[in-house]
Amino acid sequence: MSAPTSPRPSAPASPELEAGLERHRRELTGYCYRMLGSLPDAEDAVQETFTRAWRSIDRFEGRAALRTWLYKIASNVCFDALQAGQRRAIPVDLGPATTAEGMLAKGPTGEEDWVGPAPDSLVIDLAADPASVTQARESVRLAYVAALQHLPARQRAVLILRDVLNWRAQEVAELLHLSTAAVNSALQRARATLAARDLEPLELTTATADDTTTELLARFLDAFERYDMDALALLMRDDVTQSMPPYPLWLRGRAELIAWMSGAGAGCANSRFVLMTVNGVRGFAQYRDGGATPWSISVPVFDADGLLQDITFFLETDGSLFRACGLPPRLEGVPDDAPTPGAVAPHRPA
């Protein structure tokens, strides 16, 4: 989606209304992110929602709650966007694993092909009660958001509104102009699709950001910072997986990951890290060259035994990913003669 440029109506609305719109920005961004699988697209969708709201404010007579009205507009914006674009995915959706030697055999594709990362602070109300925050974090896990992209648009909306936001069936029916029976049927089909992908709706997992995963991540980053392959290997499952969007290939197995990090990925030595909470888990931003080059937003998942189960490195390509996450283009303390950050991505082998 591109940023909307439509002007607001000539008749100004009240500051109270404008403040009311802004109060709903984060939760609408979270809704649109789950719908579209992309934080930039979600932010564009919310801006378009506000633009449409301003245009039609004279027809809003308070017969529905402002929040419900905004969700109705946001749903329509997302439906329009989904009609125009292809389904976003994660690399493991596209085929079998490759080897460390073949990881770069296919070049990077466009950002629009991939489910992207989202910092929790931009899509979740972290001030809500702990149970609500836990459920919200589960609903922005990469696996969950990627599974949502397999659903038709209205099934997707029904599932999010019912299972994530806990709306009543009648409320969803009124919002989407469906019968209650149609909403219940869509919800059953959506849940069946998730179950077929071995993903139960909002199943609580050890991936949720908490003190335990913070400790696990600290151990992993300590080994990563030292680039100690033996220590890293001890922290991985035998069947650990790794992917690096926008590259469409992925790896499976401890030996392949260590071979990758020792070979083509060896440029990650001398990296520095910024901790962040992203897609419901403790993750990190990685800067290569001692902090000079923004490299990736990384989303790790640890299993119940404290071993790395999966890690996704969302590679920075033009600076926009780090900007969207509110991260600096380089870290403090980087020498002036260090490489200047820019568009980065692994070089394909000659």
Coordinates of C-alpha atoms in Angstrom, one line a residue:
M1 CA 0.0 0.0 0.0
S2 CA 1.2 3.5 -0.6
A3 CA 0.6 6.3 1.8
P4 CA -2.7 8.1 1.2
T5 CA -2.6 11.7 0.1
S6 CA -6.3 12.6 0.3
P7 CA -7.0 15.8 2.2
R8 CA -9.2 16.1 5.2
P9 CA -12.6 17.7 4.7
S10 CA -12.7 21.4 4.7
A11 CA -15.0 21.6 7.8
P12 CA -12.7 20.9 10.7
A13 CA -13.7 18.3 13.3
S14 CA -13.3 18.9 17.0
P15 CA -10.0 18.3 18.9
E16 CA -11.9 15.8 20.9
L17 CA -12.7 13.8 17.8
E18 CA -9.1 13.9 16.6
A19 CA -7.9 12.8 20.0
G20 CA -10.5 10.0 19.8
L21 CA -9.1 8.8 16.5
E22 CA -5.6 8.8 17.8
R23 CA -6.5 6.8 20.9
H24 CA -7.4 3.9 18.6
R25 CA -4.3 4.1 16.4
R26 CA -2.3 1.3 18.1
E27 CA -5.1 -1.2 18.3
L28 CA -6.1 -0.5 14.7
T29 CA -2.5 -0.9 13.6
G30 CA -2.4 -4.3 15.3
Y31 CA -5.7 -5.3 13.6
C32 CA -4.4 -4.2 10.2
Y33 CA -1.0 -5.9 10.8
R34 CA -2.7 -9.2 11.4
M35 CA -4.9 -8.7 8.4
L36 CA -2.1 -7.6 6.0
G37 CA 1.1 -9.2 7.4
S38 CA 3.1 -6.0 7.0
L39 CA 3.7 -3.2 9.5
P40 CA 4.2 -0.5 6.8
D41 CA 1.0 -1.7 5.0
A42 CA -0.8 -1.7 8.4
E43 CA 0.3 1.9 9.2
D44 CA -0.8 3.0 5.7
A45 CA -4.1 1.3 6.2
V46 CA -4.7 3.1 9.5
Q47 CA -3.9 6.4 7.9
E48 CA -6.3 5.7 5.1
T49 CA -8.9 4.7 7.8
F50 CA -8.5 8.1 9.5
T51 CA -8.7 9.9 6.1
R52 CA -11.9 8.1 5.3
A53 CA -13.2 8.8 8.7
W54 CA -12.5 12.6 8.4
R55 CA -14.2 12.6 5.0
S56 CA -17.4 11.0 6.3
I57 CA -17.5 12.5 9.7
D58 CA -20.6 14.5 8.9
R59 CA -22.4 11.1 8.4
F60 CA -21.2 9.8 11.8
E61 CA -24.1 10.5 14.2
G62 CA -22.8 8.6 17.1
R63 CA -25.3 5.7 16.5
A64 CA -22.4 3.3 16.7
A65 CA -19.4 3.6 19.0
L66 CA -16.4 5.4 17.4
R67 CA -14.3 2.3 17.9
T68 CA -16.8 0.1 16.0
W69 CA -17.1 2.7 13.2
L70 CA -13.3 2.8 12.8
Y71 CA -13.0 -1.0 12.7
K72 CA -15.6 -1.1 10.0
I73 CA -13.7 1.4 7.9
A74 CA -10.3 -0.3 8.6
S75 CA -11.8 -3.7 7.6
N76 CA -12.9 -2.2 4.3
V77 CA -9.5 -0.7 3.7
C78 CA -7.8 -4.0 4.3
F79 CA -10.3 -5.8 2.0
D80 CA -9.4 -3.3 -0.7
A81 CA -5.7 -3.9 -0.1
L82 CA -6.0 -7.7 -0.1
Q83 CA -7.9 -7.6 -3.5
A84 CA -4.9 -5.8 -5.1
G85 CA -2.0 -7.8 -3.7
Q86 CA -0.7 -11.3 -3.4
R87 CA -0.6 -13.3 -0.2
R88 CA 2.5 -12.7 2.0
A89 CA 4.4 -15.7 3.2
I90 CA 7.4 -16.8 5.2
P91 CA 10.2 -18.8 3.6
V92 CA 9.2 -22.2 5.1
D93 CA 5.8 -21.9 3.3
L94 CA 7.5 -22.0 -0.1
G95 CA 9.2 -25.4 -0.2
P96 CA 11.7 -27.7 1.4
A97 CA 14.8 -26.6 3.3
T98 CA 18.0 -26.0 1.4
T99 CA 21.7 -26.4 2.5
A100 CA 24.1 -23.8 3.8
E101 CA 25.8 -23.8 0.4
G102 CA 22.5 -23.2 -1.4
M103 CA 21.1 -20.6 0.9
L104 CA 21.8 -17.7 -1.5
A105 CA 21.1 -19.8 -4.7
K106 CA 18.0 -17.7 -5.3
G107 CA 18.3 -13.9 -5.0
P108 CA 16.2 -11.7 -2.8
T109 CA 12.6 -10.9 -3.8
G110 CA 10.4 -7.9 -3.1
E111 CA 9.4 -6.8 0.4
E112 CA 5.8 -7.3 -0.6
D113 CA 6.3 -11.1 -0.8
W114 CA 6.9 -11.5 2.9
V115 CA 5.2 -11.4 6.3
G116 CA 7.2 -8.7 8.1
P117 CA 8.2 -8.1 11.7
A118 CA 6.3 -5.8 14.1
P119 CA 7.6 -4.5 17.4
D120 CA 5.0 -5.2 20.2
S121 CA 4.9 -1.6 21.2
L122 CA 3.4 -0.6 17.9
V123 CA 0.7 -3.2 17.7
I124 CA -0.2 -4.1 21.3
D125 CA -1.4 -2.1 24.2
L126 CA 1.3 -3.1 26.7
A127 CA -0.5 -1.3 29.5
A128 CA -3.5 -3.7 29.4
D129 CA -4.0 -6.4 31.9
P130 CA -1.3 -9.2 31.8
A131 CA -3.7 -11.8 30.4
S132 CA -4.8 -9.5 27.5
V133 CA -1.1 -8.7 26.8
T134 CA -0.2 -12.4 26.7
Q135 CA -3.1 -13.2 24.3
A136 CA -2.2 -10.2 22.1
R137 CA 1.4 -11.3 21.9
E138 CA 0.4 -14.8 20.9
S139 CA -1.7 -13.4 18.1
V140 CA 1.2 -11.5 16.5
R141 CA 3.6 -14.5 16.5
L142 CA 5.1 -14.9 13.1
A143 CA 3.6 -18.4 12.7
Y144 CA 0.2 -17.1 13.6
V145 CA 0.3 -14.1 11.4
A146 CA 1.6 -16.2 8.5
A147 CA -1.2 -18.7 9.0
L148 CA -3.7 -15.9 8.8
Q149 CA -2.5 -15.0 5.4
H150 CA -3.8 -18.4 4.1
L151 CA -7.4 -17.4 5.0
P152 CA -9.8 -15.5 2.7
A153 CA -10.1 -11.9 3.7
R154 CA -13.4 -12.1 5.4
Q155 CA -12.6 -15.3 7.2
R156 CA -9.4 -13.6 8.4
A157 CA -11.3 -10.6 9.7
V158 CA -13.8 -12.9 11.5
L159 CA -11.1 -14.9 13.1
I160 CA -9.2 -11.9 14.4
L161 CA -12.3 -10.1 15.6
R162 CA -13.7 -13.2 17.4
D163 CA -10.6 -15.0 18.7
V164 CA -8.1 -12.2 19.1
L165 CA -10.3 -9.2 20.0
N166 CA -13.1 -11.2 21.6
W167 CA -16.0 -9.5 19.8
R168 CA -19.4 -11.2 20.0
A169 CA -20.7 -12.9 16.8
Q170 CA -23.5 -10.4 16.5
E171 CA -21.1 -7.5 16.7
V172 CA -18.9 -9.0 13.9
A173 CA -22.0 -9.7 11.8
E174 CA -23.1 -6.1 12.0
L175 CA -19.5 -4.9 11.3
L176 CA -19.0 -7.0 8.2
H177 CA -22.6 -7.0 7.0
L178 CA -23.0 -10.7 7.4
S179 CA -25.6 -12.9 9.2
T180 CA -24.6 -14.3 12.6
A181 CA -24.8 -17.8 11.0
A182 CA -22.4 -16.7 8.3
V183 CA -20.0 -15.4 10.9
N184 CA -20.1 -18.6 12.9
S185 CA -19.5 -20.7 9.7
A186 CA -16.6 -18.5 8.7
L187 CA -15.0 -18.8 12.1
Q188 CA -15.3 -22.6 12.0
R189 CA -13.7 -22.8 8.6
A190 CA -10.9 -20.4 9.7
R191 CA -10.1 -22.4 12.8
A192 CA -10.0 -25.6 10.7
T193 CA -7.5 -24.0 8.4
L194 CA -5.3 -23.1 11.3
A195 CA -5.6 -26.6 12.8
A196 CA -4.6 -28.1 9.4
R197 CA -1.4 -26.1 9.7
D198 CA -0.7 -27.6 13.1
L199 CA -1.4 -24.2 14.7
E200 CA -4.1 -24.1 17.3
P201 CA -5.7 -20.6 17.7
L202 CA -3.8 -18.6 20.3
E203 CA -2.1 -21.6 21.9
L204 CA 0.1 -20.4 24.6
T205 CA 3.7 -21.4 24.0
T206 CA 7.2 -20.8 25.6
A207 CA 7.8 -18.3 22.8
T208 CA 5.9 -15.7 24.7
A209 CA 8.1 -12.8 25.9
D210 CA 8.8 -13.4 29.6
D211 CA 11.7 -13.5 32.0
T212 CA 12.6 -17.1 30.9
T213 CA 13.0 -16.2 27.3
T214 CA 14.9 -13.1 28.2
E215 CA 17.5 -15.2 29.9
L216 CA 17.6 -17.7 27.0
L217 CA 18.1 -14.9 24.6
A218 CA 20.9 -13.4 26.7
R219 CA 22.8 -16.7 26.6
F220 CA 22.3 -16.9 22.8
L221 CA 23.5 -13.3 22.2
D222 CA 26.5 -13.8 24.5
A223 CA 27.6 -16.7 22.3
F224 CA 26.6 -14.8 19.1
E225 CA 28.6 -11.7 20.1
R226 CA 31.7 -13.9 20.8
Y227 CA 30.9 -15.8 17.6
D228 CA 31.5 -19.0 19.4
M229 CA 30.2 -21.8 17.2
D230 CA 30.6 -24.5 19.9
A231 CA 28.6 -22.4 22.4
L232 CA 25.9 -21.6 19.8
A233 CA 25.6 -25.2 18.8
L234 CA 24.8 -26.2 22.4
L235 CA 21.9 -23.8 22.4
M236 CA 20.2 -25.2 19.3
R237 CA 17.9 -28.1 18.7
D238 CA 18.9 -30.8 16.3
D239 CA 16.1 -29.7 13.9
V240 CA 16.5 -25.9 14.4
T241 CA 15.4 -23.8 11.4
Q242 CA 16.5 -20.4 10.1
S243 CA 15.2 -18.1 7.4
M244 CA 16.3 -14.7 6.1
P245 CA 13.6 -12.8 4.2
P246 CA 13.8 -11.3 1.5
Y247 CA 15.7 -14.5 0.5
P248 CA 13.2 -17.3 -0.3
L249 CA 15.2 -20.2 1.0
W250 CA 15.6 -21.6 4.6
L251 CA 17.8 -24.0 6.5
R252 CA 17.0 -26.9 8.8
G253 CA 19.4 -28.6 11.3
R254 CA 22.1 -27.5 13.7
A255 CA 24.9 -28.6 11.4
E256 CA 23.5 -26.4 8.5
L257 CA 23.1 -23.4 10.7
I258 CA 26.6 -23.6 12.0
A259 CA 28.0 -24.2 8.5
W260 CA 26.2 -21.1 7.4
M261 CA 27.5 -19.0 10.2
S262 CA 31.0 -20.3 9.7
G263 CA 30.9 -19.7 5.9
A264 CA 28.7 -17.3 4.0
G265 CA 27.3 -15.8 7.1
A266 CA 30.7 -15.1 8.7
G267 CA 30.3 -11.4 8.2
C268 CA 28.1 -11.4 11.2
A269 CA 31.1 -11.7 13.5
N270 CA 31.7 -8.4 15.3
S271 CA 28.0 -7.7 15.5
R272 CA 26.3 -5.7 18.2
F273 CA 22.7 -6.1 19.3
V274 CA 19.8 -4.1 20.6
L275 CA 17.2 -6.0 22.5
M276 CA 13.5 -5.5 21.6
T277 CA 10.2 -7.3 21.9
V278 CA 9.0 -8.2 18.4
N279 CA 6.1 -10.4 17.3
G280 CA 5.4 -11.4 20.8
V281 CA 8.9 -12.7 21.7
R282 CA 12.2 -11.3 23.0
G283 CA 14.1 -10.5 19.8
F284 CA 16.9 -8.2 18.7
A285 CA 18.1 -5.8 16.1
Q286 CA 21.5 -6.8 14.7
Y287 CA 24.1 -4.3 13.6
R288 CA 27.2 -5.6 11.8
D289 CA 30.6 -3.9 11.5
G290 CA 30.7 -3.2 15.2
G291 CA 27.4 -1.3 15.2
A292 CA 27.9 0.7 12.0
T293 CA 25.6 -1.3 9.6
P294 CA 21.9 -2.1 10.4
W295 CA 21.6 -5.7 9.4
S296 CA 18.4 -7.4 10.6
I297 CA 15.5 -7.6 12.9
S298 CA 15.7 -11.0 14.4
V299 CA 12.8 -13.1 15.8
P300 CA 14.0 -16.2 17.8
V301 CA 11.7 -18.9 19.2
F302 CA 12.9 -21.2 22.0
D303 CA 11.4 -24.5 22.9
A304 CA 10.3 -25.8 26.3
D305 CA 13.8 -27.2 26.9
G306 CA 15.4 -23.7 26.4
L307 CA 16.9 -24.6 23.0
L308 CA 16.6 -22.4 19.9
Q309 CA 13.8 -23.9 17.7
D310 CA 13.6 -21.3 15.0
I311 CA 15.1 -17.9 14.1
T312 CA 14.1 -15.5 11.4
F313 CA 16.5 -12.7 10.3
F314 CA 14.5 -10.0 8.5
L315 CA 17.3 -8.4 6.6
E316 CA 17.5 -4.6 6.2
T317 CA 17.7 -3.6 2.6
D318 CA 17.2 0.1 2.4
G319 CA 17.1 1.5 5.9
S320 CA 13.2 1.5 6.1
L321 CA 12.9 -1.6 8.3
F322 CA 15.0 0.0 11.1
R323 CA 13.3 3.3 10.7
A324 CA 9.8 1.7 11.0
C325 CA 11.0 0.0 14.2
G326 CA 12.3 3.3 15.7
L327 CA 15.9 2.1 15.6
P328 CA 19.0 4.3 14.8
P329 CA 21.0 3.9 11.6
R330 CA 24.1 3.2 13.7
L331 CA 24.9 2.6 17.3
E332 CA 26.7 5.0 19.7
G333 CA 30.4 4.7 19.9
V334 CA 31.0 3.7 16.3
P335 CA 34.1 5.3 15.0
D336 CA 33.7 8.1 12.4
D337 CA 35.7 6.1 9.9
A338 CA 33.5 3.1 10.2
P339 CA 31.5 2.0 7.0
T340 CA 28.5 4.2 6.3
P341 CA 25.2 2.3 6.7
G342 CA 23.2 1.9 3.5
A343 CA 21.3 -0.7 1.6
V344 CA 22.6 -4.0 2.8
A345 CA 22.1 -7.7 1.9
P346 CA 24.3 -10.7 1.6
H347 CA 26.1 -11.0 -1.7
R348 CA 25.1 -13.8 -3.9
P349 CA 28.0 -16.2 -4.7
A350 CA 29.7 -15.6 -8.0

